[in-house]
Each structure stands twice: as structure tokens, then as C-alpha cells.
Amino acid sequence: MLMKPFFMNLDFKSGALTPSDRVNVRKLSHMKGMFFDAEAERRTLEKGDPLIYSFSEKILPEENGHLQLATTIIYPGKIGDEYFMTKGHYHRRSDTSEAYMGMDGEGYLVAQTAEGDFEPIPIRPGVVAYIPPYWGHRMVNTGSAPFVFFAVYPGDAGHNYGDIEKAGFVRVLVERNGKPLLIDNPKWKKG
Amino acid sequence: MLMKPFFMNLDFKSGALTPSDRVNVRKLSHMKGMFFDAEAERRTLEKGDPLIYSFSEKILPEENGHLQLATTIIYPGKIGDEYFMTKGHYHRRSDTSEAYMGMDGEGYLVAQTAEGDFEPIPIRPGVVAYIPPYWGHRMVNTGSAPFVFFAVYPGDAGHNYGDIEKAGFVRVLVERNGKPLLIDNPKWKKG
């Protein structure tokens, strides 16, 4: 029995994807050690466990030839000086790409290779960013409102969080004098 | 040398994709025999060669793991009673899917399999339609303004127009009493 064509609604203003099959939440406790200021992380977790981001996805076959579709909301906030962000990942099938489309709010795509190439791209509503094969990628909310984006990637891309959970990205986005600034990540080393 | 991440702007109102690498136009003379009323096609071509649709695309590698990104504009109009539409295609790699997102105007996605399964989906701005592997697909402008949509599909999907150029789709969209109506296509037969 073949899968039939179907549709969802993507709200251009809010980025809401309806209906979706699954909503996933990532709180600070799911991202331990990923923000560079460990002391700020510890202080924050003493007071609570803030929601960093959530994503709504359609469940589609994780097979070559299919696509995956998801909307992500990164909430506004910081751990120490570092803006709320996604965990970031390479693809398990590292030779697969991804397209992001900014829907609401503002932030940055940070992309890097295992060799340490690094590219930041500012994302606003209507910006479609293309992440070619082999580039790890993370989104960061540098604004004061939720940062919402829609993502499309190959069905069999998969996720590889491992290298990024250990060493993070080459540079991290912190607030300095009320503005986002990229600074070197002292923890980063080649994977 | 790895391809670097890059971005484009997708105008949520007009669907314009900038910058794009290539704009392709499809006039009626490029679609000979694809509208079911051959006499209306002949009469129209005597007076001129109307632009049926155009699409702007980013040139990306036609390789597994990459994605393709394009915006299409179908102009409003009819050949006889049949609404302007895209040529429609299966994918050369028939086990690949595609996602369409309505940006402006209104129309229909018509999808079919080689076995004659048929599914029409109304498309409005914000509707994201998923076309699973093996479904041929065509977009049809049933409104009075340009119908604009954004498409994402696997890099190595390719296009197979052959079967559709010969036999078309199971059903065709015609205007009856000012409204779109799906009627059987007398020319259609199993591929």
C-alpha cells in the first residue's frame, strides 16, 4: 500500500505546523554541558529547568528518497551570556544537506565542518539557508522573541549529536553590550 | 573544496526567490498536446504563444544527499475550459518525494500513480503538501491571479515527463459555471 499525498498548514507568521505527529521539547537538563558557561548552567538549574526549544515534526519514513519536515521554536533567553540555541548536529549520513527557512523572530545559523571551517548566517523571516553535505549546524535565538524556522532534509539523513555534545561549535554566540557577538569556544577541538 | 552554506530570500507574499541561478519559462508551444482541447490549443496558438508558467531555481548538484529548491509561478488563464498548469512529471528516480508550499494565489496539486490512483489537494498560501515516492504531480492555477509555490525535492530526483506528455493525468481541471471541476481525461491510459 503506497503512502498517499497529504498536506499540513504552515502559518507564515507563527511557523506553526498543523497537524504534526510529534512535539519534542528540549529543556536545559537535556543539554547539560552544551552552553560554555558551566557555572551559569549550574545556577540556572538550581532555580528551575527552562525550556530552550521545541520542535513539531511530521513522522515520515527515515528512508532515502523521502524528506523530513519540521518546525522549531527556540525561546528567547541566555545561559550566562550565551543565547538559547539548538543542540546542533551533523547528519548521521554526513553527505546529506538541509534547508532552513526563517519564519518568525531572528537568529543565526552557525555551520561548521569537522575540520573547523565555520560559517555564520543571519536568519530572518523569509531567509532560506542551504546547508550542504558535511556541515554541522545549529540555530541560535539572538532576539527577544521566539525564533521560529521550518526545516526540510533528506529522509535518511539522521542525526549525529556526538561530536557536538563533546566539543560544541568553533564559535559561540554571546550577548555583549546588548548585541550578539561570535567568540571563540575554548572547548572546541577538531572531531 | 566543500560547498559552503549560503542563503536566499523567499518573499512570503510574492514567492520570489532571490538570488536564483536560472529562470525557466514554459509557453504553450512548449506544452503541445498537453491540454485536452486540441482545437482550443490550435486557436490560441494562432493568436500568440501565451506564457503558462515560469520557475526560478537555485542550481545545486543533482546528487543523492543534496536538495533542489525552486519557486514556480503559474499565470492565470485557460486553454478552452482547462486551467493553466505545469507539465507535470514523475521523478526519474521514481522512489523520491517532493514537498510543495503554497505562497500566493490558489490552485490544486493533482497527483497520480502509474496504476491510476489519483489525489487532488487544494493549495493555498501556507499549505505544505507532501508527495510521496511514486506519485506523479502537477500544479494547476484555478484562480484569477498568479499561483505561486515553493518546491523542495531530493537532489537526484530528476524529472520524467515522458508518460505524462503522452497520456496526461487521470483527471483534468476545467472551469464549469465559474468554478473548478475535475473531469475524467479521455486521453488517459495506464502507463
Tab-separated table of C-alpha atoms in Angstrom:
chain	number	residue	atom	x	y	z
A	1	MET	CA	0.000	0.000	0.000
A	2	LEU	CA	1.544	3.276	-1.171
A	3	MET	CA	1.647	6.298	1.112
A	4	LYS	CA	-0.830	8.886	-0.154
A	5	PRO	CA	-0.091	12.577	-0.710
A	6	PHE	CA	-1.149	14.694	2.268
A	7	PHE	CA	-0.907	18.282	3.420
A	8	MET	CA	-0.274	20.357	6.521
A	9	ASN	CA	-0.626	24.061	7.226
A	10	LEU	CA	2.416	26.192	7.906
A	11	ASP	CA	1.437	29.519	9.463
A	12	PHE	CA	3.735	32.103	7.810
A	13	LYS	CA	3.519	34.338	10.865
A	14	SER	CA	3.929	31.892	13.752
A	15	GLY	CA	5.603	28.984	11.937
A	16	ALA	CA	3.037	26.610	13.486
A	17	LEU	CA	2.855	23.315	11.566
A	18	THR	CA	-0.568	21.652	11.852
A	19	PRO	CA	-1.298	18.876	12.139
A	20	SER	CA	2.055	17.471	13.179
A	21	ASP	CA	2.647	13.984	14.584
A	22	ARG	CA	5.032	14.722	17.430
A	23	VAL	CA	6.203	17.695	19.500
A	24	ASN	CA	9.605	17.319	21.157
A	25	VAL	CA	10.901	19.573	23.939
A	26	ARG	CA	14.477	20.323	24.914
A	27	LYS	CA	14.995	21.740	28.375
A	28	LEU	CA	18.310	22.853	29.790
A	29	SER	CA	18.671	19.496	31.573
A	30	HIS	CA	18.650	17.798	28.140
A	31	MET	CA	21.619	19.943	27.066
A	32	LYS	CA	23.982	19.611	30.013
A	33	GLY	CA	27.466	20.852	29.224
A	34	MET	CA	26.480	22.362	25.859
A	35	PHE	CA	26.491	26.008	26.996
A	36	PHE	CA	30.063	27.140	27.594
A	37	ASP	CA	29.499	28.791	30.988
A	38	ALA	CA	29.182	25.740	33.273
A	39	GLU	CA	28.722	27.878	36.374
A	40	ALA	CA	25.821	29.802	34.796
A	41	GLU	CA	24.256	26.478	33.781
A	42	ARG	CA	24.530	25.213	37.374
A	43	ARG	CA	22.974	28.390	38.829
A	44	THR	CA	20.123	28.258	36.307
A	45	LEU	CA	19.329	24.604	37.047
A	46	GLU	CA	19.170	25.361	40.802
A	47	LYS	CA	16.210	27.642	40.104
A	48	GLY	CA	14.430	25.523	37.504
A	49	ASP	CA	14.802	23.799	34.154
A	50	PRO	CA	13.994	26.294	31.396
A	51	LEU	CA	12.529	25.182	28.082
A	52	ILE	CA	15.184	26.023	25.473
A	53	TYR	CA	13.429	24.863	22.300
A	54	SER	CA	10.707	22.620	20.955
A	55	PHE	CA	10.060	21.178	17.527
A	56	SER	CA	6.992	19.789	15.791
A	57	GLU	CA	7.521	17.195	13.136
A	58	LYS	CA	5.656	15.045	10.720
A	59	ILE	CA	6.661	11.393	11.113
A	60	LEU	CA	7.877	10.223	7.713
A	61	PRO	CA	9.898	7.143	6.738
A	62	GLU	CA	13.607	7.508	7.511
A	63	GLU	CA	14.399	6.288	4.026
A	64	ASN	CA	16.373	7.543	1.068
A	65	GLY	CA	14.006	9.320	-1.326
A	66	HIS	CA	11.722	10.669	1.402
A	67	LEU	CA	12.022	14.102	3.047
A	68	GLN	CA	11.616	15.157	6.682
A	69	LEU	CA	9.628	18.285	7.614
A	70	ALA	CA	9.709	20.099	10.976
A	71	THR	CA	9.133	23.471	12.614
A	72	THR	CA	11.379	24.506	15.521
A	73	ILE	CA	10.777	27.250	18.102
A	74	ILE	CA	13.788	28.463	20.098
A	75	TYR	CA	12.623	30.518	23.064
A	76	PRO	CA	14.380	33.795	23.906
A	77	GLY	CA	16.905	33.693	26.739
A	78	LYS	CA	20.515	33.151	27.725
A	79	ILE	CA	22.609	30.853	29.914
A	80	GLY	CA	25.124	33.337	31.275
A	81	ASP	CA	25.861	35.466	28.191
A	82	GLU	CA	25.193	32.700	25.673
A	83	TYR	CA	21.949	32.756	23.737
A	84	PHE	CA	19.473	29.853	23.773
A	85	MET	CA	20.221	27.522	20.882
A	86	THR	CA	19.538	24.053	19.496
A	87	LYS	CA	21.835	21.165	20.397
A	88	GLY	CA	23.128	21.216	16.840
A	89	HIS	CA	24.113	18.161	14.882
A	90	TYR	CA	25.859	16.663	11.940
A	91	HIS	CA	23.833	14.208	9.927
A	92	ARG	CA	24.412	10.522	10.638
A	93	ARG	CA	24.639	10.245	6.847
A	94	SER	CA	27.199	13.040	6.741
A	95	ASP	CA	26.835	13.592	2.971
A	96	THR	CA	23.278	14.938	3.280
A	97	SER	CA	22.134	18.546	3.274
A	98	GLU	CA	19.332	20.543	4.924
A	99	ALA	CA	17.294	23.653	4.094
A	100	TYR	CA	16.116	26.047	6.822
A	101	MET	CA	13.543	28.780	6.339
A	102	GLY	CA	13.197	31.581	8.889
A	103	MET	CA	9.536	32.094	9.828
A	104	ASP	CA	9.477	34.441	12.856
A	105	GLY	CA	11.940	36.167	15.149
A	106	GLU	CA	15.645	36.422	14.448
A	107	GLY	CA	18.778	34.456	14.984
A	108	TYR	CA	21.774	32.809	13.425
A	109	LEU	CA	22.564	29.593	11.689
A	110	VAL	CA	26.073	28.520	12.687
A	111	ALA	CA	27.601	25.844	10.494
A	112	GLN	CA	30.942	24.093	10.709
A	113	THR	CA	32.841	21.179	9.301
A	114	ALA	CA	34.777	18.590	11.303
A	115	GLU	CA	37.939	20.329	10.013
A	116	GLY	CA	36.967	23.609	11.668
A	117	ASP	CA	35.553	25.624	8.752
A	118	PHE	CA	32.913	27.917	10.232
A	119	GLU	CA	30.110	29.945	8.626
A	120	PRO	CA	27.514	32.061	10.446
A	121	ILE	CA	24.377	33.134	8.527
A	122	PRO	CA	21.848	35.624	9.966
A	123	ILE	CA	18.297	34.271	9.678
A	124	ARG	CA	15.194	36.442	9.403
A	125	PRO	CA	11.672	35.582	8.201
A	126	GLY	CA	11.892	34.537	4.543
A	127	VAL	CA	15.596	33.674	4.604
A	128	VAL	CA	16.128	30.193	3.122
A	129	ALA	CA	19.537	28.834	4.145
A	130	TYR	CA	21.087	25.806	2.454
A	131	ILE	CA	23.421	23.626	4.492
A	132	PRO	CA	25.432	21.449	2.093
A	133	PRO	CA	26.653	17.940	2.915
A	134	TYR	CA	29.248	17.596	5.723
A	135	TRP	CA	28.350	20.839	7.567
A	136	GLY	CA	27.210	20.505	11.183
A	137	HIS	CA	24.550	23.082	12.018
A	138	ARG	CA	22.939	24.795	14.981
A	139	MET	CA	20.369	27.594	15.235
A	140	VAL	CA	20.672	30.352	17.861
A	141	ASN	CA	17.998	32.827	19.007
A	142	THR	CA	19.688	36.225	19.278
A	143	GLY	CA	16.412	38.156	19.581
A	144	SER	CA	13.945	38.896	22.360
A	145	ALA	CA	11.027	36.909	20.867
A	146	PRO	CA	10.673	33.245	19.906
A	147	PHE	CA	12.818	32.355	16.880
A	148	VAL	CA	10.890	30.037	14.569
A	149	PHE	CA	12.097	28.194	11.489
A	150	PHE	CA	10.963	25.425	9.166
A	151	ALA	CA	13.376	22.663	8.128
A	152	VAL	CA	13.471	20.161	5.259
A	153	TYR	CA	16.088	17.419	4.987
A	154	PRO	CA	16.527	14.032	3.329
A	155	GLY	CA	14.560	11.180	4.874
A	156	ASP	CA	17.632	9.114	5.708
A	157	ALA	CA	19.861	11.981	6.934
A	158	GLY	CA	19.620	11.043	10.622
A	159	HIS	CA	21.310	12.956	13.447
A	160	ASN	CA	24.791	12.738	14.881
A	161	TYR	CA	24.979	14.754	18.094
A	162	GLY	CA	28.048	13.024	19.445
A	163	ASP	CA	30.890	15.294	18.320
A	164	ILE	CA	28.944	18.448	19.153
A	165	GLU	CA	27.894	17.277	22.617
A	166	LYS	CA	31.582	16.842	23.462
A	167	ALA	CA	33.240	19.863	21.857
A	168	GLY	CA	30.469	22.207	20.680
A	169	PHE	CA	30.938	24.599	17.795
A	170	VAL	CA	34.071	26.531	16.805
A	171	ARG	CA	32.478	29.771	17.966
A	172	VAL	CA	29.642	30.598	20.363
A	173	LEU	CA	27.139	33.457	20.235
A	174	VAL	CA	27.107	35.660	23.317
A	175	GLU	CA	25.487	38.980	24.139
A	176	ARG	CA	27.911	41.897	24.524
A	177	ASN	CA	26.569	45.427	25.094
A	178	GLY	CA	23.087	44.216	24.105
A	179	LYS	CA	24.231	42.771	20.768
A	180	PRO	CA	25.172	39.292	19.541
A	181	LEU	CA	28.894	38.632	19.210
A	182	LEU	CA	30.671	35.492	17.991
A	183	ILE	CA	33.572	34.496	20.223
A	184	ASP	CA	35.924	31.531	20.097
A	185	ASN	CA	34.754	28.483	22.018
A	186	PRO	CA	37.529	27.484	24.432
A	187	LYS	CA	36.211	23.891	24.493
A	188	TRP	CA	36.215	23.341	20.748
A	189	LYS	CA	38.680	20.954	19.175
A	190	LYS	CA	38.734	19.064	15.876
A	191	GLY	CA	36.482	15.985	15.971
B	1	MET	CA	36.709	22.132	-1.884
B	2	LEU	CA	33.433	21.802	0.031
B	3	MET	CA	30.369	23.802	-0.987
B	4	LYS	CA	29.727	26.491	1.621
B	5	PRO	CA	26.379	27.206	3.262
B	6	PHE	CA	24.516	30.036	1.554
B	7	PHE	CA	21.146	31.731	1.726
B	8	MET	CA	18.430	33.181	-0.488
B	9	ASN	CA	15.376	35.269	0.266
B	10	LEU	CA	11.904	33.854	-0.235
B	11	ASP	CA	9.277	36.608	-0.259
B	12	PHE	CA	6.307	35.174	1.676
B	13	LYS	CA	3.904	37.384	-0.267
B	14	SER	CA	5.137	37.055	-3.843
B	15	GLY	CA	7.098	33.792	-3.580
B	16	ALA	CA	10.062	35.498	-5.303
B	17	LEU	CA	13.317	33.597	-4.687
B	18	THR	CA	16.383	35.872	-4.830
B	19	PRO	CA	19.016	35.434	-5.912
B	20	SER	CA	18.275	32.410	-8.071
B	21	ASP	CA	20.575	30.973	-10.731
B	22	ARG	CA	18.145	30.303	-13.550
B	23	VAL	CA	14.644	31.301	-14.627
B	24	ASN	CA	12.873	28.894	-16.982
B	25	VAL	CA	9.756	29.739	-18.983
B	26	ARG	CA	7.124	27.394	-20.340
B	27	LYS	CA	4.938	28.800	-23.102
B	28	LEU	CA	2.015	26.982	-24.686
B	29	SER	CA	4.268	25.934	-27.591
B	30	HIS	CA	6.419	24.016	-25.061
B	31	MET	CA	3.349	22.025	-23.944
B	32	LYS	CA	1.818	20.987	-27.241
B	33	GLY	CA	-0.815	18.296	-26.822
B	34	MET	CA	-0.870	18.549	-23.019
B	35	PHE	CA	-4.170	20.438	-22.750
B	36	PHE	CA	-7.048	18.147	-23.631
B	37	ASP	CA	-8.854	20.523	-26.027
B	38	ALA	CA	-6.631	20.339	-29.120
B	39	GLU	CA	-8.850	22.720	-31.077
B	40	ALA	CA	-8.645	25.390	-28.333
B	41	GLU	CA	-4.855	24.943	-28.263
B	42	ARG	CA	-4.702	25.473	-32.044
B	43	ARG	CA	-6.881	28.598	-31.905
B	44	THR	CA	-4.801	30.046	-29.052
B	45	LEU	CA	-1.503	29.453	-30.873
B	46	GLU	CA	-2.850	31.236	-33.980
B	47	LYS	CA	-3.098	34.431	-31.916
B	48	GLY	CA	0.138	34.092	-29.939
B	49	ASP	CA	2.081	31.875	-27.576
B	50	PRO	CA	0.984	32.604	-24.006
B	51	LEU	CA	3.353	32.184	-21.085
B	52	ILE	CA	1.864	29.385	-18.969
B	53	TYR	CA	4.398	29.232	-16.135
B	54	SER	CA	7.928	30.090	-15.131
B	55	PHE	CA	10.195	28.815	-12.404
B	56	SER	CA	13.275	30.173	-10.674
B	57	GLU	CA	15.740	27.700	-9.293
B	58	LYS	CA	18.996	27.520	-7.479
B	59	ILE	CA	21.442	25.293	-9.353
B	60	LEU	CA	22.531	22.574	-6.927
B	61	PRO	CA	24.297	19.266	-7.573
B	62	GLU	CA	21.951	16.587	-8.938
B	63	GLU	CA	23.300	14.174	-6.364
B	64	ASN	CA	21.879	11.995	-3.639
B	65	GLY	CA	22.114	13.842	-0.324
B	66	HIS	CA	21.544	17.295	-1.831
B	67	LEU	CA	18.183	19.057	-2.165
B	68	GLN	CA	16.730	21.130	-5.005
B	69	LEU	CA	14.919	24.427	-4.320
B	70	ALA	CA	12.652	26.308	-6.751
B	71	THR	CA	9.781	28.784	-6.911
B	72	THR	CA	7.170	28.370	-9.656
B	73	ILE	CA	4.626	30.928	-10.893
B	74	ILE	CA	1.669	29.631	-12.912
B	75	TYR	CA	-0.084	32.523	-14.628
B	76	PRO	CA	-3.894	32.720	-14.596
B	77	GLY	CA	-5.684	31.581	-17.748
B	78	LYS	CA	-7.268	28.673	-19.598
B	79	ILE	CA	-6.859	26.757	-22.837
B	80	GLY	CA	-10.502	26.178	-23.720
B	81	ASP	CA	-12.015	25.330	-20.322
B	82	GLU	CA	-8.823	23.858	-18.864
B	83	TYR	CA	-6.822	25.896	-16.402
B	84	PHE	CA	-3.160	26.771	-16.957
B	85	MET	CA	-0.956	24.141	-15.307
B	86	THR	CA	2.575	22.787	-15.159
B	87	LYS	CA	3.624	19.988	-17.494
B	88	GLY	CA	3.706	17.664	-14.505
B	89	HIS	CA	6.144	14.856	-14.038
B	90	TYR	CA	7.154	11.721	-12.268
B	91	HIS	CA	10.657	11.683	-10.890
B	92	ARG	CA	13.298	9.918	-12.964
B	93	ARG	CA	14.223	8.251	-9.665
B	94	SER	CA	10.618	7.247	-9.119
B	95	ASP	CA	11.134	6.423	-5.412
B	96	THR	CA	11.736	10.083	-4.466
B	97	SER	CA	9.303	12.535	-2.920
B	98	GLU	CA	8.696	16.295	-3.110
B	99	ALA	CA	7.291	18.988	-0.826
B	100	TYR	CA	5.320	21.942	-2.198
B	101	MET	CA	4.437	25.050	-0.233
B	102	GLY	CA	1.729	27.417	-1.479
B	103	MET	CA	2.958	31.042	-1.372
B	104	ASP	CA	0.395	33.133	-3.272
B	105	GLY	CA	-2.786	32.609	-5.272
B	106	GLU	CA	-4.731	29.372	-5.309
B	107	GLY	CA	-4.776	26.126	-7.165
B	108	TYR	CA	-4.600	22.381	-6.975
B	109	LEU	CA	-1.943	19.760	-6.707
B	110	VAL	CA	-3.027	16.739	-8.741
B	111	ALA	CA	-1.099	13.563	-8.030
B	112	GLN	CA	-1.363	10.116	-9.562
B	113	THR	CA	0.401	6.808	-9.730
B	114	ALA	CA	1.174	4.839	-12.885
B	115	GLU	CA	-1.597	2.459	-11.741
B	116	GLY	CA	-4.205	5.217	-11.870
B	117	ASP	CA	-4.562	6.190	-8.197
B	118	PHE	CA	-5.460	9.881	-8.168
B	119	GLU	CA	-5.402	12.500	-5.385
B	120	PRO	CA	-6.248	16.207	-5.733
B	121	ILE	CA	-5.145	18.593	-2.939
B	122	PRO	CA	-6.262	22.250	-2.827
B	123	ILE	CA	-3.273	24.560	-2.312
B	124	ARG	CA	-3.461	27.970	-0.638
B	125	PRO	CA	-0.691	30.111	0.889
B	126	GLY	CA	0.830	28.186	3.800
B	127	VAL	CA	-0.324	24.752	2.652
B	128	VAL	CA	2.625	22.325	2.648
B	129	ALA	CA	1.826	19.277	0.516
B	130	TYR	CA	3.924	16.122	0.643
B	131	ILE	CA	4.130	13.992	-2.489
B	132	PRO	CA	5.453	10.547	-1.509
B	133	PRO	CA	7.595	8.377	-3.776
B	134	TYR	CA	5.976	7.052	-6.988
B	135	TRP	CA	3.334	9.807	-7.317
B	136	GLY	CA	3.426	11.920	-10.490
B	137	HIS	CA	2.429	15.510	-9.763
B	138	ARG	CA	1.180	18.639	-11.495
B	139	MET	CA	0.099	22.032	-10.180
B	140	VAL	CA	-2.916	23.866	-11.647
B	141	ASN	CA	-3.879	27.534	-11.246
B	142	THR	CA	-7.639	27.630	-10.629
B	143	GLY	CA	-7.652	31.293	-9.522
B	144	SER	CA	-7.625	34.644	-11.279
B	145	ALA	CA	-4.165	35.731	-10.019
B	146	PRO	CA	-0.715	34.158	-10.372
B	147	PHE	CA	-0.420	30.910	-8.396
B	148	VAL	CA	2.989	30.745	-6.714
B	149	PHE	CA	4.569	27.862	-4.817
B	150	PHE	CA	7.956	26.825	-3.462
B	151	ALA	CA	9.256	23.291	-4.010
B	152	VAL	CA	11.905	21.149	-2.316
B	153	TYR	CA	12.941	17.726	-3.610
B	154	PRO	CA	15.898	15.358	-3.401
B	155	GLY	CA	18.951	16.380	-5.408
B	156	ASP	CA	18.949	13.251	-7.561
B	157	ALA	CA	15.168	13.016	-8.129
B	158	GLY	CA	15.268	14.125	-11.764
B	159	HIS	CA	12.224	14.537	-13.997
B	160	ASN	CA	10.350	12.039	-16.117
B	161	TYR	CA	7.885	13.877	-18.359
B	162	GLY	CA	7.502	11.062	-20.850
B	163	ASP	CA	4.415	9.240	-19.632
B	164	ILE	CA	2.577	12.454	-18.849
B	165	GLU	CA	3.328	14.087	-22.194
B	166	LYS	CA	1.668	11.117	-23.895
B	167	ALA	CA	-1.344	10.428	-21.699
B	168	GLY	CA	-1.660	13.293	-19.209
B	169	PHE	CA	-3.289	12.853	-15.823
B	170	VAL	CA	-6.282	10.694	-14.885
B	171	ARG	CA	-8.419	13.786	-14.432
B	172	VAL	CA	-8.195	17.344	-15.708
B	173	LEU	CA	-9.290	20.587	-14.049
B	174	VAL	CA	-11.770	22.638	-16.055
B	175	GLU	CA	-13.883	25.656	-15.278
B	176	ARG	CA	-17.634	24.978	-15.089
B	177	ASN	CA	-20.008	27.776	-14.054
B	178	GLY	CA	-17.036	29.819	-12.879
B	179	LYS	CA	-15.701	27.077	-10.592
B	180	PRO	CA	-13.023	24.407	-10.917
B	181	LEU	CA	-14.291	20.904	-11.632
B	182	LEU	CA	-12.307	17.688	-12.034
B	183	ILE	CA	-13.418	15.633	-15.038
B	184	ASP	CA	-12.101	12.387	-16.477
B	185	ASN	CA	-9.365	12.790	-19.070
B	186	PRO	CA	-10.432	10.910	-22.201
B	187	LYS	CA	-6.793	10.542	-23.287
B	188	TRP	CA	-5.536	8.972	-20.072
B	189	LYS	CA	-4.479	5.351	-20.004
B	190	LYS	CA	-2.223	3.337	-17.698
B	191	GLY	CA	1.470	3.985	-18.424
